[in-house]
mmCIF file of C-alpha atoms in Angstrom:
data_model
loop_
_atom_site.group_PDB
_atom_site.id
_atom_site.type_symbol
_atom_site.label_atom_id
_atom_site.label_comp_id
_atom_site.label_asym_id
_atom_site.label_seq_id
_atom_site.Cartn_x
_atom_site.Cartn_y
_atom_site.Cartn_z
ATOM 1 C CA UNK O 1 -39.150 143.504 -11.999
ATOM 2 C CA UNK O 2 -35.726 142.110 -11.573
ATOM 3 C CA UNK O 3 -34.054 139.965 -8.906
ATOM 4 C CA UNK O 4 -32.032 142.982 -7.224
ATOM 5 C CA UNK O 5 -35.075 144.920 -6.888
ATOM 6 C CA UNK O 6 -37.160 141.984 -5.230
ATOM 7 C CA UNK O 7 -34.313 141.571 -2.842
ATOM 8 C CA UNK O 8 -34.335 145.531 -2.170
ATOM 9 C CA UNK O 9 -37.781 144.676 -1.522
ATOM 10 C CA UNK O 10 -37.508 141.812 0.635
ATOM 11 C CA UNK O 11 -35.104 143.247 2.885
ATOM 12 C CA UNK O 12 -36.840 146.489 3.378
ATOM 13 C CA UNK O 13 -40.074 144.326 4.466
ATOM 14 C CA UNK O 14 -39.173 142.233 6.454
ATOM 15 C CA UNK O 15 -42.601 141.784 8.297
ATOM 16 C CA UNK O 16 -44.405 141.293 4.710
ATOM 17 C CA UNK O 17 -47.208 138.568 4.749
ATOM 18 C CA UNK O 18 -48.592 139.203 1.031
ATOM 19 C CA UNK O 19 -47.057 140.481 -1.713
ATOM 20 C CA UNK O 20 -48.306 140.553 -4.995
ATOM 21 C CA UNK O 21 -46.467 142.023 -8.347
ATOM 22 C CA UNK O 22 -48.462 141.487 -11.680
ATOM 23 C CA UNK O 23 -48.174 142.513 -14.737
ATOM 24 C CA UNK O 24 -45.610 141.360 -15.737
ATOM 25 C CA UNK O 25 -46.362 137.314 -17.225
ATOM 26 C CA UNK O 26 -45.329 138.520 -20.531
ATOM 27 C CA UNK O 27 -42.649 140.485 -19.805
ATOM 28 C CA UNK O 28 -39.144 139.730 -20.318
ATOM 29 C CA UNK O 29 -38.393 140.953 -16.728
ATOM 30 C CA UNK O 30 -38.765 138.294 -14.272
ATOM 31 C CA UNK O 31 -37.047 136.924 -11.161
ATOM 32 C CA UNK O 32 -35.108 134.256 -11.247
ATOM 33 C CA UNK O 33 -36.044 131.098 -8.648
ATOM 34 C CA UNK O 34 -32.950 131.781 -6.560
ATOM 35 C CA UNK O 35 -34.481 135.647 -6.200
ATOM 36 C CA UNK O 36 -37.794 133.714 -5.782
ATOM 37 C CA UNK O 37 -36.032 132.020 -2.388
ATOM 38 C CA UNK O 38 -34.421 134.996 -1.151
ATOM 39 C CA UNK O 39 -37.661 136.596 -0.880
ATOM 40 C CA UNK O 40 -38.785 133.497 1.238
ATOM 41 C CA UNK O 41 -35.427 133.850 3.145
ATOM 42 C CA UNK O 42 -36.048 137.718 4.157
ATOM 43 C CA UNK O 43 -39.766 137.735 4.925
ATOM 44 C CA UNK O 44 -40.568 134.504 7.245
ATOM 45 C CA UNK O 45 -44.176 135.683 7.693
ATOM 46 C CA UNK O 46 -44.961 135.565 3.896
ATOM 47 C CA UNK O 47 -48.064 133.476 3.492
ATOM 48 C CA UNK O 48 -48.964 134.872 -0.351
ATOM 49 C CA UNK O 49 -46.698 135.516 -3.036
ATOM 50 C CA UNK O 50 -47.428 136.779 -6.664
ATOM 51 C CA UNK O 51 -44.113 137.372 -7.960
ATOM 52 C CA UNK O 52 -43.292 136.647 -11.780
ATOM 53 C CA UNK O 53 -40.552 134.172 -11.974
ATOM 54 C CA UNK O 54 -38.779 132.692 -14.812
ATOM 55 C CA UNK O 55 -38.758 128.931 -13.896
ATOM 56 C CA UNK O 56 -36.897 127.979 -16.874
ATOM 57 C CA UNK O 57 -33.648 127.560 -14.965
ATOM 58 C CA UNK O 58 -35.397 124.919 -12.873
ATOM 59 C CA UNK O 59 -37.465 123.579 -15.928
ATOM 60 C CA UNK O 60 -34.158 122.278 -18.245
ATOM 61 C CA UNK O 61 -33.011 120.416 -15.000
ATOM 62 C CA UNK O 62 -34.519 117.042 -13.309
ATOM 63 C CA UNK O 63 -34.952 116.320 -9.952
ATOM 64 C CA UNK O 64 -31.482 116.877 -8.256
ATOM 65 C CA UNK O 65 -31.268 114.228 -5.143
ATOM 66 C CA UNK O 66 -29.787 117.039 -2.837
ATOM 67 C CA UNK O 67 -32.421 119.207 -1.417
ATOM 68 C CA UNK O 68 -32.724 122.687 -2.653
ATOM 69 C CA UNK O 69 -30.687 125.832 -0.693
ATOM 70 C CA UNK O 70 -29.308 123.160 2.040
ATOM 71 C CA UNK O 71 -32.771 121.964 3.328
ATOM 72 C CA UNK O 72 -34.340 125.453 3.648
ATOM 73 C CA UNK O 73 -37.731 125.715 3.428
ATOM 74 C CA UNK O 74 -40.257 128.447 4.311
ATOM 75 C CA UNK O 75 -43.082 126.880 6.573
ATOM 76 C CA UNK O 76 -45.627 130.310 6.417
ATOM 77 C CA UNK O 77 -46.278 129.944 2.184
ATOM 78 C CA UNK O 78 -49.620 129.037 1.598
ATOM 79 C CA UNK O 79 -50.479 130.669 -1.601
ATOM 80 C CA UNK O 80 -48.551 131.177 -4.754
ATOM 81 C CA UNK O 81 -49.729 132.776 -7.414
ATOM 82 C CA UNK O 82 -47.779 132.205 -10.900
ATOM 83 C CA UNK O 83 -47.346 134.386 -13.567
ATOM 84 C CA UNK O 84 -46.398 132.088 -16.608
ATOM 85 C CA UNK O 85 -43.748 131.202 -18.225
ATOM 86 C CA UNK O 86 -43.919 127.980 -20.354
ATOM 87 C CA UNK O 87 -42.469 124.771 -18.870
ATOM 88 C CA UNK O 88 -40.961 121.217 -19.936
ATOM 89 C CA UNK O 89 -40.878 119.363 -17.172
ATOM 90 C CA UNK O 90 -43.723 120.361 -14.044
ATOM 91 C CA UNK O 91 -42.295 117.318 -12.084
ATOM 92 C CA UNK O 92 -38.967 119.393 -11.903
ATOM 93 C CA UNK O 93 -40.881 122.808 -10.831
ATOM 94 C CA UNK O 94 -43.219 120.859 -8.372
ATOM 95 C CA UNK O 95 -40.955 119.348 -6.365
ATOM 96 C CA UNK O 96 -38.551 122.544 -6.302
ATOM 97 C CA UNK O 97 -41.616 124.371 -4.877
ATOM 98 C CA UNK O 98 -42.482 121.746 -2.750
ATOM 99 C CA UNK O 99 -39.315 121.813 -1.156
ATOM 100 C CA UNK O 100 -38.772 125.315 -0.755
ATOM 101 C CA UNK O 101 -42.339 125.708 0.465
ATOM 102 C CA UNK O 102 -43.911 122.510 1.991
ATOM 103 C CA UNK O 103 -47.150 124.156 3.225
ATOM 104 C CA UNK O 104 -48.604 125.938 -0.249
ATOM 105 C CA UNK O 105 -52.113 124.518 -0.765
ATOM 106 C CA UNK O 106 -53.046 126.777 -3.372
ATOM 107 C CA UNK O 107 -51.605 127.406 -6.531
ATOM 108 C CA UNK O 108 -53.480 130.048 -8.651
ATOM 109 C CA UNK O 109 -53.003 131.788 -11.982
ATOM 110 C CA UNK O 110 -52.270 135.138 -13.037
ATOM 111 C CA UNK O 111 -55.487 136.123 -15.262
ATOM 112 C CA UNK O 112 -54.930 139.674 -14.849
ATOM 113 C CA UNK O 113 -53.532 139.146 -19.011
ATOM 114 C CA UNK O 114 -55.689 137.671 -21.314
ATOM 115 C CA UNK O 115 -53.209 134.641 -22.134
ATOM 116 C CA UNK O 116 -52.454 136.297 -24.920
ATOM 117 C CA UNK O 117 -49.286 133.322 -25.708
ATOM 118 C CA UNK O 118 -51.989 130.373 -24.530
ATOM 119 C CA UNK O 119 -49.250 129.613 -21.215
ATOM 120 C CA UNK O 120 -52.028 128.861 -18.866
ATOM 121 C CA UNK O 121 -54.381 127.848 -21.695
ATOM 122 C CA UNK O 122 -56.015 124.087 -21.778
ATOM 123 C CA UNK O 123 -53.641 123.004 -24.273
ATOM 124 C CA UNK O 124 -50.983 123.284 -22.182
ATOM 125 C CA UNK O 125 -51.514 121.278 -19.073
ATOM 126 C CA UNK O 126 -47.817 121.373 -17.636
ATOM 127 C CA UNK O 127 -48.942 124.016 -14.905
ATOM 128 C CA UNK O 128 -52.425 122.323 -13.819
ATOM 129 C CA UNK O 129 -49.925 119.103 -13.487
ATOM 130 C CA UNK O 130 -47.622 121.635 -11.148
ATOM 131 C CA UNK O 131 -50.603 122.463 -9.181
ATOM 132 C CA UNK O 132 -51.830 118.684 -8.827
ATOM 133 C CA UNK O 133 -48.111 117.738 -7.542
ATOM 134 C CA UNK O 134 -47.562 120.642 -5.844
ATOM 135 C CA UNK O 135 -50.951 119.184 -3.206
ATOM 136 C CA UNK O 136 -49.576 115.587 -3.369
ATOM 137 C CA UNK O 137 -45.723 115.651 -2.826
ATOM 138 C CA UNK O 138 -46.400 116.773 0.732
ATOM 139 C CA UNK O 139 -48.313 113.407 1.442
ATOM 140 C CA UNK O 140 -46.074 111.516 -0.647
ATOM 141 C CA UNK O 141 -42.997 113.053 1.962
ATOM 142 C CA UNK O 142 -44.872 112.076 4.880
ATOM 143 C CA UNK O 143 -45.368 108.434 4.122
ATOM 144 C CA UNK O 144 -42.114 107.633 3.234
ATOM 145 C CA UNK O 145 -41.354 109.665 6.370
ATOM 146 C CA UNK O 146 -43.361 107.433 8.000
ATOM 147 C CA UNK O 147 -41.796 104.057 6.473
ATOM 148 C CA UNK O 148 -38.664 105.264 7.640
ATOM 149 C CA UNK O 149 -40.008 105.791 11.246
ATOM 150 C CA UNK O 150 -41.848 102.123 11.508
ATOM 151 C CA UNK O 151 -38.594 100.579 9.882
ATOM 152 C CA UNK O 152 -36.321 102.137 12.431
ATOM 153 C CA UNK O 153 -39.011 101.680 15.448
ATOM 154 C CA UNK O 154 -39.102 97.673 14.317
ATOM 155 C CA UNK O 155 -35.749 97.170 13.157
ATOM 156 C CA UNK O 156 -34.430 96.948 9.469
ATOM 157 C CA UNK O 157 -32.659 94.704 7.558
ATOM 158 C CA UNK O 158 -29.160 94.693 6.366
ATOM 159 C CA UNK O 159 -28.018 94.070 2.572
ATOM 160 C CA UNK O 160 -27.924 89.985 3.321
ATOM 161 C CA UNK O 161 -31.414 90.316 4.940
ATOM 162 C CA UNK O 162 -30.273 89.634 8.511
ATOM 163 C CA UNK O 163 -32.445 91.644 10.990
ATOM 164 C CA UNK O 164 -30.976 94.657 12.440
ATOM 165 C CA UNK O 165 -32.423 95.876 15.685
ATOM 166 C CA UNK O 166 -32.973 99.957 15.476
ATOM 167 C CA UNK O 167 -32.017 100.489 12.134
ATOM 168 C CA UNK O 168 -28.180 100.765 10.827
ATOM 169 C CA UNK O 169 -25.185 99.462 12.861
#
């Protein structure tokens, strides 16, 4: 599996709701994360995905204040499953898929392999962390969505703490 032929994939599907590649966690030949959102891009309706993608391009990063791909975000995604790839920093890879997919509630993994490289095993918790974030950045969004609504309904304050009326003038 390789990013050109997910996207020959993606594009000849464009109706797909559940796809689901295995077999491939300890292969060399994964997808990158930008592949990973082209998929997304080309098949609105997808609700499961088991693609193997090599999040290491997203792992050696942090958090980058600009939103992924311009805002985009696939609303359908529900269920991801991951084939592993060992990981640094789950904060990073959470909030990436949160982002690109708000709605996933379930994050599952591949068992199909015996874990033969201990990736998913219990002495690596960086993925269980991915899959605890991955449920509570979405509520974390909405309250400080939220703030931002009371503040602006009530007013705000300015940088000498004078009231503003509606937010920023």
């Amino acid at each position: 599996m390789d990013d050109a032929a997910l996207l020959q994939m993606a594009k000849a599907w464009p109706l797909l709701e559940d796809l689901s590649i295995t077999g491939y966690s300890c292969s060399s030949h994964k997808v990158t994360p930008h592949a990973f959102v082209l998929l997304l891009w080309y098949c609105p309706r997808l609700v499961s995905v088991a693609v193997p993608v090599n999040w290491s391009t997203i792992d050696m990063h942090a958090i980058p204040r600009d939103i992924p791909y311009q805002g985009f975000s696939h609303n359908a995604l529900s269920r991801l499953v991951l084939e592993g790839s060992r990981i640094d920093n789950p904060i990073s890879i959470a909030a990436f898929i949160s982002a690109i997919a708000p709605n996933v509630k379930s994050i599952r993994r591949d068992d199909e392999d015996d874990d033969e490289n201990g990736i998913f095993s219990d002495n690596d918790p960086t993925w269980t962390m991915v899959e605890d974030l991955i449920t509570a950045l979405p509520i974390i969004r909405e309250q400080g969505m939220r703030m931002m609504l009371r503040r602006s309904m009530r007013g705000s304050y300015n940088h000498r703490g004078t009231a503003q009326l509606g937010g920023r003038q």
